[in-house]
mmCIF file of C-alpha atoms in Angstrom:
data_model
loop_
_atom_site.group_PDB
_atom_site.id
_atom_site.type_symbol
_atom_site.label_atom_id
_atom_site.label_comp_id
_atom_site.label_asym_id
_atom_site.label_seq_id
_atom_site.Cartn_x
_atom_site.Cartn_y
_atom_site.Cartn_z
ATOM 1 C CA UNK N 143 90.360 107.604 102.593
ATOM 2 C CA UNK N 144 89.871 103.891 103.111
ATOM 3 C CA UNK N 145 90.397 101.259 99.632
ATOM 4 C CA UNK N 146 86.744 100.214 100.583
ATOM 5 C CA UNK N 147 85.518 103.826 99.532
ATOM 6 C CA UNK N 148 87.730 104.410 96.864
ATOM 7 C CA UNK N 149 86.419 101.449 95.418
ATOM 8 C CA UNK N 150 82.679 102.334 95.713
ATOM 9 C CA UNK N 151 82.727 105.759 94.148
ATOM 10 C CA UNK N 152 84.481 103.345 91.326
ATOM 11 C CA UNK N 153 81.910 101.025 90.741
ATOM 12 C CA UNK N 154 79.633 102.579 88.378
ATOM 13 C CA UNK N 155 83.041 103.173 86.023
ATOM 14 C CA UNK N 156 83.710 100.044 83.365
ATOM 15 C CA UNK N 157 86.723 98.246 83.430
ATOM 16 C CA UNK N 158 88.201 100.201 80.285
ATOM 17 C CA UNK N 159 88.586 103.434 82.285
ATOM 18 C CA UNK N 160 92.153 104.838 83.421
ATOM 19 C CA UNK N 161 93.519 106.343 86.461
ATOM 20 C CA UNK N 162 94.545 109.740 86.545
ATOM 21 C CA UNK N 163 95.581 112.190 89.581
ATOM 22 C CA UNK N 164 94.953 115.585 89.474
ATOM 23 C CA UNK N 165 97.350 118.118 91.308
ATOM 24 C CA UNK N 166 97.147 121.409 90.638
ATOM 25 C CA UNK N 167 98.192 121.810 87.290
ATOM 26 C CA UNK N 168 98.944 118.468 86.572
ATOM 27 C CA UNK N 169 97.594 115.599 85.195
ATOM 28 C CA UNK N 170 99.571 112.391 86.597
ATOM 29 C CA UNK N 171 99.217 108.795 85.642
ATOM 30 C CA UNK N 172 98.352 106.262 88.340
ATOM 31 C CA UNK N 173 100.301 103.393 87.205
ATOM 32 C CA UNK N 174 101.384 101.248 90.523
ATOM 33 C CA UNK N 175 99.266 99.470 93.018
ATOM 34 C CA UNK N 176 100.816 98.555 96.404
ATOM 35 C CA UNK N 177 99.311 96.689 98.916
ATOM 36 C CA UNK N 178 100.522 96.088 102.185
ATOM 37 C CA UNK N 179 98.707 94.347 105.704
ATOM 38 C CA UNK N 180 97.923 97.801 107.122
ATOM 39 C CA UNK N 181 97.743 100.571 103.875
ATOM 40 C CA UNK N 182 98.166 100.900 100.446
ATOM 41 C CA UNK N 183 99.125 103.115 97.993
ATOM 42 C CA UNK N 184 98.441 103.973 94.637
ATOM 43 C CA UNK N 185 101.723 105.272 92.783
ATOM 44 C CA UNK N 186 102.188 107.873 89.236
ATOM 45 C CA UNK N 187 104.198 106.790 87.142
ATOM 46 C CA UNK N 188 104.367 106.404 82.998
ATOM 47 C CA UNK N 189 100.888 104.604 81.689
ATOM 48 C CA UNK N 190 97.710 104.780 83.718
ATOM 49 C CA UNK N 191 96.618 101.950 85.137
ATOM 50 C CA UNK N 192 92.872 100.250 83.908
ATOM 51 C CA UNK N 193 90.420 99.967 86.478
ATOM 52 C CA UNK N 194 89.540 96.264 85.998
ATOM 53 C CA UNK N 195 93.594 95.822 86.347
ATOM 54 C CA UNK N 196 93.222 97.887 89.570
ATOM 55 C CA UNK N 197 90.006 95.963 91.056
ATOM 56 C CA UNK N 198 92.544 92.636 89.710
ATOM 57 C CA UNK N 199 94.960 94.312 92.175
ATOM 58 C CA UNK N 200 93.030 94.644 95.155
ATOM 59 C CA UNK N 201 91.361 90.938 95.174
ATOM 60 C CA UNK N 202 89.773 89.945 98.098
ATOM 61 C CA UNK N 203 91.467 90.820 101.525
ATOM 62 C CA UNK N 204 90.430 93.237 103.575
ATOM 63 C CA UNK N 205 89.465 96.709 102.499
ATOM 64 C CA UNK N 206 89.367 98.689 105.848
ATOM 65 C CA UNK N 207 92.782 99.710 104.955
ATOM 66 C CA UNK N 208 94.079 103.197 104.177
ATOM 67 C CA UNK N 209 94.809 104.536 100.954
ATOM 68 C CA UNK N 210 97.004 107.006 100.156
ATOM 69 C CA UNK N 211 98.279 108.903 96.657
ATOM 70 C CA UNK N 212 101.885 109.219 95.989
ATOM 71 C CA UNK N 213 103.315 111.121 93.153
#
């Protein structure tokens, strides 16, 4: 998935909303944005991270970049 799309099935969410990843059984905080020239990740850790901290994150580079999920 590319950050571009990620970020567009976001938009209609406020800025008060968390991040949470779902696998299988689990419910996993997304607490760590990292964003490098040709991907990014988005990292679990202990306290889910706000969207309008996440949108902070992401400024205004490029977005044709992959994204990927790490837990």
């Amino acid at each position: 998935m590319l950050l571009e799309d990620f970020l567009q099935l976001l938009a209609g969410l406020g800025g008060q909303n968390v991040l949470y990843l779902q696998v299988q059984d689990q419910t996993l905080p997304l607490s760590k944005f990292v964003l490098a020239r040709e991907d990014c990740q988005l990292l679990c850790g202990g306290q889910a991270m706000t969207l309008a901290k996440f949108r902070q994150l992401t400024g205004k580079g490029s977005k044709s970049i992959p994204l990927s999920f790490c837990w």
